[in-house]
PDB file of C-alpha atoms in Angstrom:
ATOM      1  CA  LEU B1089     -22.404 -16.024-113.986  1.00 45.00           C
ATOM      2  CA  LEU B1090     -24.914 -13.221-114.477  1.00 49.00           C
ATOM      3  CA  ARG B1091     -24.386  -9.716-113.140  1.00 48.00           C
ATOM      4  CA  LEU B1092     -27.396  -7.551-112.254  1.00 53.00           C
ATOM      5  CA  ARG B1093     -26.718  -4.045-110.935  1.00 52.00           C
ATOM      6  CA  GLY B1094     -23.636  -5.086-109.010  1.00 52.00           C
ATOM      7  CA  THR B1095     -25.171  -8.296-107.664  1.00 55.00           C
ATOM      8  CA  SER B1096     -23.935 -11.663-108.861  1.00 54.00           C
ATOM      9  CA  VAL B1097     -26.385 -14.447-109.598  1.00 55.00           C
ATOM     10  CA  VAL B1098     -25.171 -17.930-110.391  1.00 56.00           C
ATOM     11  CA  SER B1099     -27.017 -19.023-113.518  1.00 59.00           C
ATOM     12  CA  SER B1100     -26.947 -22.687-112.464  1.00 63.00           C
ATOM     13  CA  ASP B1101     -29.376 -21.772-109.645  1.00 70.00           C
ATOM     14  CA  ILE B1102     -32.042 -20.904-112.208  1.00 75.00           C
ATOM     15  CA  SER B1103     -33.759 -23.696-114.125  1.00 76.00           C
ATOM     16  CA  ALA B1104     -33.989 -23.520-117.887  1.00 79.00           C
ATOM     17  CA  TRP B1105     -37.279 -22.122-119.169  1.00 77.00           C
ATOM     18  CA  ILE B1106     -39.547 -24.983-120.230  1.00 81.00           C
ATOM     19  CA  CYS B1107     -42.935 -23.235-120.061  1.00 76.00           C
ATOM     20  CA  GLN B1108     -43.766 -24.828-116.736  1.00 84.00           C
ATOM     21  CA  GLU B1109     -47.324 -25.291-115.566  1.00 92.00           C
ATOM     22  CA  ILE B1110     -48.714 -22.528-113.388  1.00 95.00           C
ATOM     23  CA  LEU B1111     -50.471 -23.332-110.126  1.00 97.00           C
ATOM     24  CA  LEU B1112     -53.633 -21.334-109.529  1.00 98.00           C
ATOM     25  CA  TYR B1113     -55.612 -21.395-106.289  1.00 98.00           C
ATOM     26  CA  HIS B1114     -59.260 -20.645-105.534  1.00 98.00           C
ATOM     27  CA  GLY B1115     -60.251 -19.973-101.938  1.00 98.00           C
ATOM     28  CA  THR B1116     -63.758 -21.164-101.123  1.00 97.00           C
ATOM     29  CA  ILE B1117     -65.783 -23.146 -98.588  1.00 97.00           C
ATOM     30  CA  GLN B1118     -65.827 -26.918 -98.220  1.00 96.00           C
ATOM     31  CA  SER B1119     -69.430 -27.251 -99.408  1.00 93.00           C
ATOM     32  CA  ALA B1120     -68.566 -25.437-102.676  1.00 96.00           C
ATOM     33  CA  ALA B1121     -65.176 -27.054-103.343  1.00 97.00           C
ATOM     34  CA  GLU B1122     -66.624 -30.281-104.780  1.00 95.00           C
ATOM     35  CA  ALA B1123     -68.795 -28.287-107.189  1.00 96.00           C
ATOM     36  CA  VAL B1124     -65.699 -26.386-108.336  1.00 97.00           C
ATOM     37  CA  LEU B1125     -63.973 -29.713-109.068  1.00 97.00           C
ATOM     38  CA  GLU B1126     -66.979 -30.767-111.148  1.00 96.00           C
ATOM     39  CA  GLY B1127     -66.864 -27.610-113.234  1.00 97.00           C
ATOM     40  CA  VAL B1128     -66.105 -23.906-113.121  1.00 97.00           C
ATOM     41  CA  ASP B1129     -68.896 -21.625-114.345  1.00 96.00           C
ATOM     42  CA  PRO B1130     -67.794 -17.961-114.577  1.00 96.00           C
ATOM     43  CA  ALA B1131     -71.425 -16.825-114.914  1.00 93.00           C
ATOM     44  CA  LYS B1132     -72.030 -17.871-111.287  1.00 93.00           C
ATOM     45  CA  GLY B1133     -69.497 -15.328-110.035  1.00 93.00           C
ATOM     46  CA  ALA B1134     -70.690 -12.232-108.222  1.00 91.00           C
ATOM     47  CA  ALA B1135     -70.980  -9.022-110.204  1.00 91.00           C
ATOM     48  CA  LEU B1136     -69.160  -5.778-109.361  1.00 93.00           C
ATOM     49  CA  LYS B1137     -65.802  -7.358-108.526  1.00 95.00           C
ATOM     50  CA  ASP B1138     -62.385  -5.900-109.473  1.00 96.00           C
ATOM     51  CA  PHE B1139     -62.479  -7.402-112.966  1.00 96.00           C
ATOM     52  CA  GLY B1140     -66.217  -8.048-113.235  1.00 94.00           C
ATOM     53  CA  ARG B1141     -68.269 -11.222-113.000  1.00 95.00           C
ATOM     54  CA  GLY B1142     -66.055 -14.289-113.282  1.00 96.00           C
ATOM     55  CA  PHE B1143     -64.180 -17.068-111.511  1.00 98.00           C
ATOM     56  CA  TYR B1144     -61.218 -15.737-109.541  1.00 98.00           C
ATOM     57  CA  THR B1145     -57.926 -17.468-108.790  1.00 98.00           C
ATOM     58  CA  THR B1146     -54.514 -16.430-107.471  1.00 98.00           C
ATOM     59  CA  THR B1147     -50.945 -17.697-107.720  1.00 97.00           C
ATOM     60  CA  ASN B1148     -50.537 -17.030-103.975  1.00 97.00           C
ATOM     61  CA  LEU B1149     -51.578 -20.010-101.839  1.00 98.00           C
ATOM     62  CA  GLN B1150     -51.577 -17.949 -98.630  1.00 97.00           C
ATOM     63  CA  GLN B1151     -53.896 -15.422-100.222  1.00 97.00           C
ATOM     64  CA  ALA B1152     -56.298 -18.196-101.294  1.00 98.00           C
ATOM     65  CA  ARG B1153     -56.245 -19.649 -97.782  1.00 98.00           C
ATOM     66  CA  HIS B1154     -57.031 -16.212 -96.342  1.00 97.00           C
ATOM     67  CA  TRP B1155     -59.956 -15.712 -98.753  1.00 96.00           C
ATOM     68  CA  ALA B1156     -61.232 -19.209 -97.915  1.00 98.00           C
ATOM     69  CA  GLN B1157     -61.116 -18.455 -94.187  1.00 98.00           C
ATOM     70  CA  VAL B1158     -62.948 -15.146 -94.615  1.00 97.00           C
ATOM     71  CA  LYS B1159     -65.645 -16.907 -96.674  1.00 95.00           C
ATOM     72  CA  ALA B1160     -65.893 -19.789 -94.195  1.00 96.00           C
ATOM     73  CA  THR B1161     -66.281 -17.423 -91.248  1.00 96.00           C
ATOM     74  CA  SER B1162     -69.076 -15.470 -92.943  1.00 93.00           C
ATOM     75  CA  ASP B1163     -70.862 -18.618 -94.202  1.00 92.00           C
ATOM     76  CA  GLY B1164     -70.392 -20.814 -91.116  1.00 92.00           C
ATOM     77  CA  ASP B1165     -68.575 -23.493 -93.098  1.00 94.00           C
ATOM     78  CA  LEU B1166     -65.057 -24.934 -93.333  1.00 97.00           C
ATOM     79  CA  ALA B1167     -62.405 -23.266 -95.483  1.00 98.00           C
ATOM     80  CA  ALA B1168     -61.139 -25.055 -98.601  1.00 98.00           C
ATOM     81  CA  VAL B1169     -58.706 -24.233-101.381  1.00 98.00           C
ATOM     82  CA  VAL B1170     -58.885 -25.749-104.856  1.00 98.00           C
ATOM     83  CA  GLU B1171     -55.575 -26.005-106.706  1.00 98.00           C
ATOM     84  CA  PHE B1172     -55.461 -26.001-110.519  1.00 98.00           C
ATOM     85  CA  GLU B1173     -52.344 -27.027-112.471  1.00 97.00           C
ATOM     86  CA  VAL B1174     -52.660 -25.137-115.752  1.00 97.00           C
ATOM     87  CA  CYS B1175     -50.525 -25.257-118.878  1.00 92.00           C
ATOM     88  CA  ARG B1176     -49.328 -21.745-119.745  1.00 91.00           C
ATOM     89  CA  GLU B1177     -49.568 -22.550-123.456  1.00 91.00           C
ATOM     90  CA  GLU B1178     -53.310 -23.119-123.115  1.00 91.00           C
ATOM     91  CA  ILE B1179     -53.793 -19.689-121.532  1.00 92.00           C
ATOM     92  CA  SER B1180     -51.883 -17.963-124.338  1.00 89.00           C
ATOM     93  CA  GLN B1181     -54.663 -18.617-126.889  1.00 90.00           C
ATOM     94  CA  PHE B1182     -57.145 -16.348-125.127  1.00 93.00           C
ATOM     95  CA  ASP B1183     -58.035 -12.676-125.160  1.00 90.00           C
ATOM     96  CA  VAL B1184     -56.111 -11.777-121.998  1.00 93.00           C
ATOM     97  CA  LEU B1185     -55.933  -8.395-120.294  1.00 94.00           C
ATOM     98  CA  PHE B1186     -53.000  -8.110-117.884  1.00 94.00           C
ATOM     99  CA  PHE B1187     -52.256  -5.256-115.497  1.00 96.00           C
ATOM    100  CA  VAL B1188     -48.732  -5.069-114.081  1.00 93.00           C
ATOM    101  CA  ARG B1189     -48.914  -1.808-112.141  1.00 89.00           C
ATOM    102  CA  SER B1190     -51.510  -0.344-109.832  1.00 89.00           C
ATOM    103  CA  GLY B1191     -49.868   2.813-108.521  1.00 86.00           C
ATOM    104  CA  SER B1192     -51.573   6.194-108.612  1.00 82.00           C
ATOM    105  CA  LEU B1193     -50.412   6.719-112.222  1.00 87.00           C
ATOM    106  CA  ALA B1194     -51.872   3.406-113.459  1.00 92.00           C
ATOM    107  CA  PHE B1195     -54.904   5.141-114.936  1.00 92.00           C
ATOM    108  CA  ASP B1196     -55.802   2.196-117.170  1.00 94.00           C
ATOM    109  CA  TYR B1197     -55.922  -0.210-114.209  1.00 95.00           C
ATOM    110  CA  TRP B1198     -57.993   2.073-111.971  1.00 95.00           C
ATOM    111  CA  SER B1199     -60.322   3.031-114.816  1.00 94.00           C
ATOM    112  CA  PHE B1200     -60.959  -0.641-115.569  1.00 94.00           C
ATOM    113  CA  VAL B1201     -61.519  -1.536-111.897  1.00 95.00           C
ATOM    114  CA  LYS B1202     -63.878   1.427-111.445  1.00 94.00           C
ATOM    115  CA  TYR B1203     -65.845   0.362-114.520  1.00 92.00           C
ATOM    116  CA  CYS B1204     -66.109  -3.265-113.292  1.00 94.00           C
ATOM    117  CA  ARG B1205     -67.012  -2.192-109.746  1.00 94.00           C
ATOM    118  CA  THR B1206     -69.828   0.080-110.945  1.00 93.00           C
ATOM    119  CA  HIS B1207     -71.227  -1.635-114.079  1.00 89.00           C
ATOM    120  CA  VAL B1208     -72.556  -5.151-114.586  1.00 84.00           C
ATOM    121  CA  GLU B1209     -72.048  -4.935-118.345  1.00 81.00           C
ATOM    122  CA  LYS B1210     -69.445  -7.015-120.140  1.00 82.00           C
ATOM    123  CA  HIS B1211     -66.013  -5.418-120.383  1.00 80.00           C
ATOM    124  CA  SER B1212     -64.258  -6.479-123.587  1.00 70.00           C
ATOM    125  CA  ARG B1213     -63.063  -3.983-126.165  1.00 65.00           C
ATOM    126  CA  ARG B1214     -64.177  -6.417-128.860  1.00 63.00           C
ATOM    127  CA  LYS B1215     -67.760  -7.234-129.705  1.00 62.00           C
ATOM    128  CA  VAL B1216     -66.860 -10.856-130.533  1.00 61.00           C
ATOM    129  CA  ASN B1217     -66.818 -12.185-126.973  1.00 59.00           C
ATOM    130  CA  ASP B1218     -68.116  -9.189-125.048  1.00 82.00           C
ATOM    131  CA  TRP B1219     -65.794 -10.291-122.201  1.00 88.00           C
ATOM    132  CA  PHE B1220     -62.050 -10.547-122.008  1.00 92.00           C
ATOM    133  CA  ASP B1221     -61.492 -14.273-121.527  1.00 94.00           C
ATOM    134  CA  ILE B1222     -58.992 -13.770-118.707  1.00 96.00           C
ATOM    135  CA  VAL B1223     -57.933 -10.711-116.703  1.00 97.00           C
ATOM    136  CA  ALA B1224     -54.929 -10.651-114.357  1.00 97.00           C
ATOM    137  CA  GLY B1225     -53.458  -8.065-112.044  1.00 97.00           C
ATOM    138  CA  PRO B1226     -53.173  -6.756-108.474  1.00 97.00           C
ATOM    139  CA  VAL B1227     -55.966  -7.072-105.907  1.00 96.00           C
ATOM    140  CA  THR B1228     -57.542  -3.818-104.811  1.00 95.00           C
ATOM    141  CA  GLY B1229     -57.800  -2.963-101.142  1.00 93.00           C
ATOM    142  CA  SER B1230     -60.071  -0.001-101.839  1.00 92.00           C
ATOM    143  CA  TRP B1231     -60.797   0.949-105.422  1.00 89.00           C
ATOM    144  CA  GLN B1232     -62.140   4.337-104.322  1.00 90.00           C
ATOM    145  CA  LYS B1233     -58.846   5.162-102.532  1.00 92.00           C
ATOM    146  CA  GLN B1234     -56.767   3.411-105.209  1.00 92.00           C
ATOM    147  CA  THR B1235     -55.006   1.023-102.841  1.00 93.00           C
ATOM    148  CA  THR B1236     -53.982  -2.567-103.459  1.00 93.00           C
ATOM    149  CA  ILE B1237     -53.171  -5.493-101.182  1.00 93.00           C
ATOM    150  CA  PRO B1238     -49.376  -6.007-101.145  1.00 92.00           C
ATOM    151  CA  ASP B1239     -48.002  -9.258-102.587  1.00 91.00           C
ATOM    152  CA  SER B1240     -51.386 -10.295-103.948  1.00 95.00           C
ATOM    153  CA  ASP B1241     -52.641 -11.096-107.417  1.00 97.00           C
ATOM    154  CA  GLN B1242     -55.786 -12.275-109.121  1.00 98.00           C
ATOM    155  CA  ILE B1243     -56.399 -14.118-112.355  1.00 98.00           C
ATOM    156  CA  SER B1244     -60.065 -14.110-113.310  1.00 97.00           C
ATOM    157  CA  PHE B1245     -61.753 -16.287-115.923  1.00 97.00           C
ATOM    158  CA  HIS B1246     -64.781 -14.684-117.621  1.00 95.00           C
ATOM    159  CA  THR B1247     -65.844 -16.970-120.470  1.00 94.00           C
ATOM    160  CA  GLU B1248     -66.833 -20.619-120.649  1.00 95.00           C
ATOM    161  CA  ARG B1249     -64.044 -21.166-123.158  1.00 94.00           C
ATOM    162  CA  ALA B1250     -61.436 -19.874-120.695  1.00 96.00           C
ATOM    163  CA  ALA B1251     -62.998 -21.777-117.794  1.00 97.00           C
ATOM    164  CA  ASP B1252     -62.570 -24.990-119.791  1.00 97.00           C
ATOM    165  CA  VAL B1253     -58.817 -24.624-119.248  1.00 97.00           C
ATOM    166  CA  LEU B1254     -59.495 -24.955-115.519  1.00 98.00           C
ATOM    167  CA  ASN B1255     -62.089 -27.677-116.034  1.00 97.00           C
ATOM    168  CA  THR B1256     -59.678 -29.873-118.022  1.00 97.00           C
ATOM    169  CA  SER B1257     -56.649 -29.211-115.804  1.00 97.00           C
ATOM    170  CA  LYS B1258     -55.349 -31.323-112.943  1.00 97.00           C
ATOM    171  CA  LYS B1259     -57.135 -30.097-109.840  1.00 97.00           C
ATOM    172  CA  ARG B1260     -57.507 -31.055-106.227  1.00 97.00           C
ATOM    173  CA  ILE B1261     -58.771 -29.770-102.906  1.00 97.00           C
ATOM    174  CA  LEU B1262     -55.975 -28.843-100.528  1.00 95.00           C
TER     175      LEU B1262
END
């Protein structure tokens, strides 16, 4: 039995840590979903996004479905979501930048988002790759007003090497 701030949690309700796979979702349109299954290319991503040019995923299936529907409505196509089953161990080998907080005092997060939203240049602190391989954090609602979308996240892949993790993973169209 575990005790957390006066609340009891039965430890048998929690599975043992075994470095489970992580499910990542990409909301898109039906006509693009097959191409995503054939291969992710971060260089095809639009510039001036929260974390710069890249291929964006989320751990939130509902969020991916929403993004797919928005895209489908604007493009006159059907919504589609691609699911990737990724080994966490494979992600750990990369140059990853992870933002946990996005409140008004999260200067590092907002500075990074502002940079990526206003510059097309690569964003890595190292000159080896010029890009962080993977960036993860909250989704901005308005970067100018420093707001985020509640219960949302984004994991973006910026290099071919990182995208290969998605390309070699189990994947399917939902």
